[in-house]
C-alpha cells in the first residue's frame, strides 16, 4: 500500500540551521493551500490506489487548524481508504494546546512527532528553537492527556557546544517521558542556511566527538528499552514509523503539496519549492526527477540504513559478485558489518562510516560509468 506525505510549509519563523521548505502564511493563504491539497489528492488518485500511512510534515503542520488537517485526513480516507492507518503529524512543543491536541486526535491523527532536539535550554537557544525543555515536557503531557499513545521526539546530535554530559541530560529527559519513538539526527548545516559560514560552526563538536555522541545515544536508548531499527531511528518494539519505513524499503509513496516528492511506478517526481506556483498549478507543477528509481544503488543505500539490513538475494545482477562479497567479508572482520544467513547489516560503528562503506560496495555492485 501507499504512504501519503503532505507537506505543510508554514512556520512562525525559520531556525537558522533549517533547510526545509517553509515560510510564513496568513489565514487566507493557509486556506488556499488546504484547498489545493484537497484538489491534488483527488487529481492524483487512480483506481486501486490505497494507502495505510498519512504523514503531515513541514514546516509546522499544526499551524493549520485541527479542522483543516481533519479535512485533509477525511479526503485522504475517502479516496485512499486508510484502513488501520498510521496517521502522523509533526508539531513544535511551544505551539500546541490541549484543545488543539484533543481535536487532532478526534480527527483521526493517532501519532505525533515533536521537534524537541535537546532538553538543554542553552542548546535550544543556540539552535534558535522557540521552546524550553519544560515546554517540551508539557507538550508531551498534554498529548498523552489528549489520547496519544504513539509519541515520537526528535533529538539532535552535534549541536554547538554539545558534550557527552549535556547529551546525557537530554537522554535522561527522554527516559522520563515514557514515549514510544526517538529520531536522533546529526546536525548538518547546509550552505543555504544562516549558520553556514558563521561563527557558530566553530562551536560544533568534532567528527570524532559526534561519533562518540552517536554511540552514546545508541547505548542509552537501547538500555531504556528502545530498539534501533534504522540508522537514526529507535522505537519501542512494534511502534516503528510505518510511514518512514516505506522510504527505506523502496515502497511507493505519494507526496502532496509544495516541495513534496513522490515515488510511483518506479519513477520519482516532485513539486517545486514555490508556493504560488503550487497554488496556481497543483498537480501540473510536477517535475520528474528520476525515471529509473528503485535500482540496485538505491536499494543498497536505503536498505543498509535499516538495522535488519537487507537480503543478499535481493541484489540480483551484481556487476562483480566476488569482489562485492570479499568487501562484505572485509567489513565483517572490522566489526562494521554483520552477516546472518542471507542478510547483511551494518553495526552501530558501521553506521558511522556508512557513506564510505556504501560507496565502496556500490563500486562492486554496479559497472563503472
Coordinates of C-alpha atoms in Angstrom, one line a residue:
X1 CA 0.0 0.0 0.0
X2 CA 1.0 3.6 -0.5
X3 CA 2.2 6.1 2.0
X4 CA 0.9 9.6 1.7
X5 CA 3.1 12.6 2.7
X6 CA 1.5 16.0 2.9
X7 CA 3.9 19.0 3.2
X8 CA 2.6 21.9 5.2
X9 CA 5.2 24.7 4.5
X10 CA 4.0 27.3 7.1
X11 CA 6.3 28.2 10.0
X12 CA 6.3 31.0 12.5
X13 CA 10.0 31.5 12.0
X14 CA 12.9 29.6 10.4
X15 CA 15.5 28.1 12.6
X16 CA 19.0 29.1 11.5
X17 CA 20.1 25.6 10.7
X18 CA 16.9 24.5 8.8
X19 CA 17.0 23.8 5.1
X20 CA 13.4 22.5 4.8
X21 CA 11.0 24.5 2.6
X22 CA 9.0 26.8 5.0
X23 CA 7.6 30.3 5.0
X24 CA 5.1 32.4 6.9
X25 CA 1.5 32.5 5.9
X26 CA -1.7 34.3 6.8
X27 CA -5.0 32.6 7.3
X28 CA -6.2 33.3 3.8
X29 CA -3.1 31.7 2.2
X30 CA -3.4 28.7 4.5
X31 CA -7.0 28.1 3.5
X32 CA -6.0 28.4 -0.2
X33 CA -3.3 25.9 0.4
X34 CA -5.6 23.4 2.1
X35 CA -8.0 23.6 -0.9
X36 CA -5.0 23.0 -3.3
X37 CA -4.0 19.9 -1.3
X38 CA -7.6 18.6 -1.4
X39 CA -7.6 19.0 -5.1
X40 CA -4.3 17.3 -5.6
X41 CA -5.3 14.3 -3.5
X42 CA -8.3 14.0 -5.8
X43 CA -6.4 14.5 -9.1
X44 CA -3.6 12.2 -8.2
X45 CA -5.9 9.3 -7.3
X46 CA -6.1 6.3 -9.6
X47 CA -8.3 3.2 -9.4
X48 CA -7.0 0.7 -7.0
X49 CA -4.8 3.2 -5.1
X50 CA -4.9 2.5 -1.3
X51 CA -2.8 3.9 1.5
X52 CA -2.1 2.8 5.1
X53 CA 0.0 5.8 6.3
X54 CA -0.5 9.5 6.2
X55 CA 2.2 11.9 7.3
X56 CA 1.9 15.7 7.8
X57 CA 5.4 17.2 7.7
X58 CA 6.7 20.8 7.4
X59 CA 7.2 23.5 8.3
X60 CA 4.8 23.2 11.2
X61 CA 1.7 21.3 10.2
X62 CA -0.1 22.3 13.4
X63 CA -0.1 25.9 12.3
X64 CA -3.1 24.7 10.3
X65 CA -6.2 24.3 12.4
X66 CA -7.3 20.8 13.5
X67 CA -10.3 21.3 11.3
X68 CA -8.1 22.0 8.3
X69 CA -5.9 19.0 9.0
X70 CA -9.1 17.0 9.6
X71 CA -10.5 17.9 6.2
X72 CA -7.3 16.7 4.5
X73 CA -7.4 13.5 6.5
X74 CA -11.0 12.9 5.6
X75 CA -10.3 13.5 1.9
X76 CA -7.4 11.0 2.0
X77 CA -9.5 8.5 3.8
X78 CA -12.4 8.9 1.3
X79 CA -10.0 8.4 -1.7
X80 CA -7.3 6.1 -0.4
X81 CA -9.2 4.2 2.4
X82 CA -6.6 4.5 5.1
X83 CA -7.7 1.3 6.8
X84 CA -5.9 0.7 10.1
X85 CA -3.6 3.6 9.1
X86 CA -0.8 5.3 10.9
X87 CA -1.6 9.0 10.7
X88 CA 1.2 11.3 11.9
X89 CA 1.6 15.0 12.4
X90 CA 4.8 16.9 13.3
X91 CA 4.4 19.6 15.9
X92 CA 6.6 22.1 17.7
X93 CA 6.4 21.9 21.5
X94 CA 5.7 25.6 22.1
X95 CA 2.7 25.8 19.7
X96 CA 0.2 23.2 21.0
X97 CA -2.6 23.3 23.5
X98 CA -4.8 20.6 25.0
X99 CA -7.8 21.6 23.0
X100 CA -5.8 21.5 19.8
X101 CA -4.3 18.1 20.5
X102 CA -7.7 16.7 21.5
X103 CA -9.2 17.9 18.3
X104 CA -6.3 16.4 16.3
X105 CA -6.8 13.1 18.0
X106 CA -10.5 13.2 17.3
X107 CA -9.9 13.9 13.6
X108 CA -8.1 10.6 13.3
X109 CA -4.5 11.6 13.8
X110 CA -3.0 8.9 16.0
X111 CA 0.7 9.6 16.1
X112 CA 2.6 12.9 16.9
X113 CA 6.2 13.8 16.4
X114 CA 7.6 16.7 18.5
X115 CA 10.7 18.6 17.3
X116 CA 12.3 18.6 20.7
X117 CA 16.0 18.5 19.6
X118 CA 17.5 18.9 23.1
X119 CA 16.5 19.1 26.7
X120 CA 19.2 21.6 27.5
X121 CA 17.9 25.1 27.3
X122 CA 21.3 26.6 26.3
X123 CA 21.5 24.3 23.3
X124 CA 17.9 25.1 22.3
X125 CA 18.8 28.8 22.3
X126 CA 21.9 28.2 20.1
X127 CA 19.7 26.3 17.7
X128 CA 17.2 29.2 17.5
X129 CA 14.4 27.0 18.9
X130 CA 11.4 28.7 20.5
X131 CA 10.7 26.3 23.3
X132 CA 12.3 25.2 26.5
X133 CA 12.8 21.7 27.9
X134 CA 9.9 22.4 30.3
X135 CA 7.6 23.4 27.4
X136 CA 8.5 20.2 25.6
X137 CA 7.7 18.1 28.6
X138 CA 4.4 19.9 29.0
X139 CA 3.5 19.3 25.3
X140 CA 4.1 15.5 25.8
X141 CA 2.0 15.5 28.9
X142 CA -0.9 17.3 27.0
X143 CA -0.6 14.9 24.1
X144 CA -1.0 11.9 26.4
X145 CA -4.0 13.5 28.1
X146 CA -5.5 14.0 24.6
X147 CA -5.2 10.3 24.0
X148 CA -2.0 10.0 22.0
X149 CA -0.2 6.7 22.8
X150 CA 2.3 6.8 20.0
X151 CA 4.6 9.8 20.6
X152 CA 8.0 10.5 18.9
X153 CA 10.6 13.1 19.7
X154 CA 13.5 14.4 17.5
X155 CA 16.9 14.5 19.2
X156 CA 19.8 16.3 17.6
X157 CA 23.4 15.4 17.9
X158 CA 26.4 17.6 17.1
X159 CA 24.8 20.8 18.5
X160 CA 27.2 23.7 19.1
X161 CA 28.9 23.2 22.5
X162 CA 27.2 19.8 23.0
X163 CA 29.2 17.4 25.2
X164 CA 28.7 13.9 26.5
X165 CA 27.4 15.4 29.7
X166 CA 24.8 17.6 28.1
X167 CA 23.7 14.8 25.8
X168 CA 23.3 12.6 28.9
X169 CA 21.0 15.3 30.3
X170 CA 18.8 15.1 27.1
X171 CA 18.8 11.3 27.2
X172 CA 17.8 11.2 30.8
X173 CA 15.0 13.6 30.0
X174 CA 13.9 11.2 27.2
X175 CA 13.9 8.3 29.6
X176 CA 11.5 10.2 31.9
X177 CA 8.9 11.0 29.2
X178 CA 7.6 7.4 28.6
X179 CA 7.4 8.0 24.8
X180 CA 7.4 5.4 22.1
X181 CA 9.9 6.6 19.4
X182 CA 13.0 8.7 19.1
X183 CA 14.7 10.0 15.9
X184 CA 18.3 11.0 16.6
X185 CA 19.9 13.0 13.9
X186 CA 23.4 14.5 13.4
X187 CA 23.2 18.3 12.8
X188 CA 24.1 19.1 9.2
X189 CA 24.4 22.7 8.4
X190 CA 23.6 23.3 4.7
X191 CA 25.0 26.1 2.6
X192 CA 21.6 27.7 2.2
X193 CA 21.2 28.3 5.9
X194 CA 22.2 31.3 8.0
X195 CA 24.5 29.2 10.2
X196 CA 26.6 28.1 7.2
X197 CA 29.9 30.1 7.3
X198 CA 29.0 31.7 10.6
X199 CA 31.0 31.6 13.9
X200 CA 28.5 29.0 15.2
X201 CA 30.2 26.4 13.1
X202 CA 33.4 26.7 15.2
X203 CA 31.3 25.7 18.3
X204 CA 30.2 22.4 16.7
X205 CA 31.8 19.2 18.1
X206 CA 34.5 17.5 16.0
X207 CA 33.6 14.5 13.8
X208 CA 35.2 12.2 16.4
X209 CA 33.2 13.7 19.2
X210 CA 30.0 13.4 17.1
X211 CA 30.8 9.7 16.6
X212 CA 31.1 9.2 20.3
X213 CA 27.8 11.1 20.9
X214 CA 26.1 8.8 18.4
X215 CA 27.3 5.6 20.0
X216 CA 26.4 7.1 23.4
X217 CA 22.9 7.6 22.1
X218 CA 22.6 4.1 20.7
X219 CA 23.8 2.6 24.1
X220 CA 21.5 4.7 26.2
X221 CA 18.3 4.3 24.2
X222 CA 18.9 0.5 24.0
X223 CA 19.2 0.4 27.8
X224 CA 15.9 2.3 28.0
X225 CA 14.2 -0.5 26.0
X226 CA 14.2 1.2 22.6
X227 CA 15.2 -0.9 19.6
X228 CA 17.3 0.7 16.8
X229 CA 15.6 -0.1 13.5
X230 CA 17.3 2.4 11.3
X231 CA 20.5 4.4 11.4
X232 CA 18.8 7.4 13.1
X233 CA 15.5 5.9 14.5
X234 CA 14.6 4.0 17.6
X235 CA 11.3 2.7 18.8
X236 CA 9.5 0.6 21.4
X237 CA 9.1 -2.8 19.6
X238 CA 6.2 -2.8 17.2
X239 CA 6.0 1.0 17.1
X240 CA 8.4 1.8 14.3
X241 CA 7.4 4.6 12.0
X242 CA 5.4 2.7 9.3
X243 CA 5.5 5.7 7.0
X244 CA 9.2 6.2 7.1
X245 CA 9.9 2.5 6.6
X246 CA 8.3 2.9 3.2
X247 CA 11.1 5.2 2.1
X248 CA 13.8 2.9 3.3
X249 CA 12.2 -0.2 1.8
X250 CA 11.7 1.4 -1.6
X251 CA 7.9 1.2 -1.3
X252 CA 5.7 3.6 -3.1
X253 CA 4.5 6.9 -1.6
X254 CA 2.6 9.9 -2.9
X255 CA 3.9 13.4 -1.9
X256 CA 1.3 16.2 -1.9
X257 CA 1.9 19.9 -1.5
X258 CA 4.7 22.4 -2.4
X259 CA 8.2 20.8 -2.3
X260 CA 6.7 17.3 -1.8
X261 CA 8.2 14.3 -3.7
X262 CA 6.6 11.0 -4.8
X263 CA 7.8 7.6 -5.8
X264 CA 5.3 5.8 -8.0
X265 CA 5.7 3.1 -10.7
X266 CA 9.5 3.2 -10.5
X267 CA 9.7 7.0 -11.0
X268 CA 10.4 9.9 -8.7
X269 CA 8.9 13.2 -9.2
X270 CA 8.3 16.3 -7.1
X271 CA 6.8 19.8 -6.8
X272 CA 8.9 23.0 -6.9
X273 CA 9.6 24.9 -3.8
X274 CA 7.4 27.9 -4.8
X275 CA 4.1 28.3 -3.0
X276 CA 2.4 30.5 -5.5
X277 CA 3.4 28.1 -8.4
X278 CA 1.9 25.2 -6.5
X279 CA -1.3 27.1 -5.7
X280 CA -1.7 28.0 -9.4
X281 CA -0.7 24.7 -11.0
X282 CA -1.3 22.0 -8.4
X283 CA -0.5 18.6 -9.9
X284 CA 0.6 20.2 -13.2
X285 CA 3.6 21.6 -11.3
X286 CA 5.0 18.1 -11.0
X287 CA 8.5 17.6 -12.5
X288 CA 10.1 14.1 -12.9
X289 CA 13.4 13.9 -11.1
X290 CA 14.4 10.2 -11.7
X291 CA 12.6 7.9 -14.2
X292 CA 14.6 4.9 -13.2
X293 CA 14.3 5.0 -9.5
X294 CA 14.5 1.9 -7.2
X295 CA 17.5 0.4 -8.8
X296 CA 20.3 -1.5 -7.1
X297 CA 22.3 1.5 -6.0
X298 CA 19.2 3.0 -4.3
X299 CA 18.2 -0.4 -2.7
X300 CA 21.7 -0.7 -1.2
X301 CA 21.8 2.9 0.1
X302 CA 18.3 2.7 1.6
X303 CA 18.3 -1.0 2.7
X304 CA 21.6 -0.7 4.6
X305 CA 20.1 2.2 6.6
X306 CA 17.9 -0.4 8.3
X307 CA 19.1 -2.2 11.4
X308 CA 18.0 -5.5 9.9
X309 CA 19.9 -4.8 6.8
X310 CA 18.9 -6.5 3.5
X311 CA 18.8 -9.9 1.9
X312 CA 21.7 -10.6 -0.5
X313 CA 19.4 -12.4 -2.9
X314 CA 17.6 -9.0 -3.4
X315 CA 20.8 -7.8 -5.1
X316 CA 20.5 -9.8 -8.3
X317 CA 22.7 -8.8 -11.2
X318 CA 25.8 -7.7 -9.2
X319 CA 28.5 -6.5 -11.6
X320 CA 31.3 -8.1 -9.6
X321 CA 29.7 -10.5 -7.1
X322 CA 33.0 -12.0 -5.9
X323 CA 34.5 -8.5 -5.3
X324 CA 31.3 -7.4 -3.5
X325 CA 31.3 -10.5 -1.2
X326 CA 35.0 -10.0 -0.5
X327 CA 34.3 -6.4 0.7
X328 CA 31.4 -7.7 2.8
X329 CA 33.8 -10.2 4.5
X330 CA 36.4 -7.4 5.0
X331 CA 33.9 -5.1 6.7
X332 CA 32.6 -8.0 8.8
X333 CA 36.2 -8.7 10.0
X334 CA 36.4 -5.0 11.0
X335 CA 33.2 -5.2 13.1
X336 CA 31.4 -2.8 10.7
X337 CA 29.0 -5.2 9.2
X338 CA 27.3 -8.5 10.2
X339 CA 26.3 -11.4 8.0
X340 CA 23.4 -13.6 9.3
X341 CA 22.3 -16.3 6.9
X342 CA 21.3 -14.4 3.7
X343 CA 21.3 -11.0 5.3
X344 CA 23.9 -8.3 5.6
X345 CA 23.6 -5.3 8.0
X346 CA 25.7 -2.5 9.3
X347 CA 26.7 -2.4 13.0
X348 CA 26.4 0.9 15.0
X349 CA 30.1 1.5 14.2
X350 CA 29.3 0.7 10.6
X351 CA 26.5 3.2 10.5
X352 CA 29.0 5.9 11.4
X353 CA 31.0 5.1 8.3
X354 CA 28.0 4.2 6.1
X355 CA 28.8 6.7 3.4
X356 CA 32.3 5.3 2.8
X357 CA 31.1 1.7 3.1
X358 CA 28.2 2.2 0.7
X359 CA 30.3 3.9 -1.8
X360 CA 32.8 1.0 -1.8
X361 CA 30.1 -1.7 -2.0
X362 CA 28.3 0.2 -4.9
X363 CA 31.6 0.3 -6.8
X364 CA 31.4 -3.5 -6.9
X365 CA 27.7 -3.8 -7.4
X366 CA 27.5 -1.6 -10.5
X367 CA 29.6 -1.4 -13.6
X368 CA 31.8 1.7 -13.9
X369 CA 30.4 4.6 -15.8

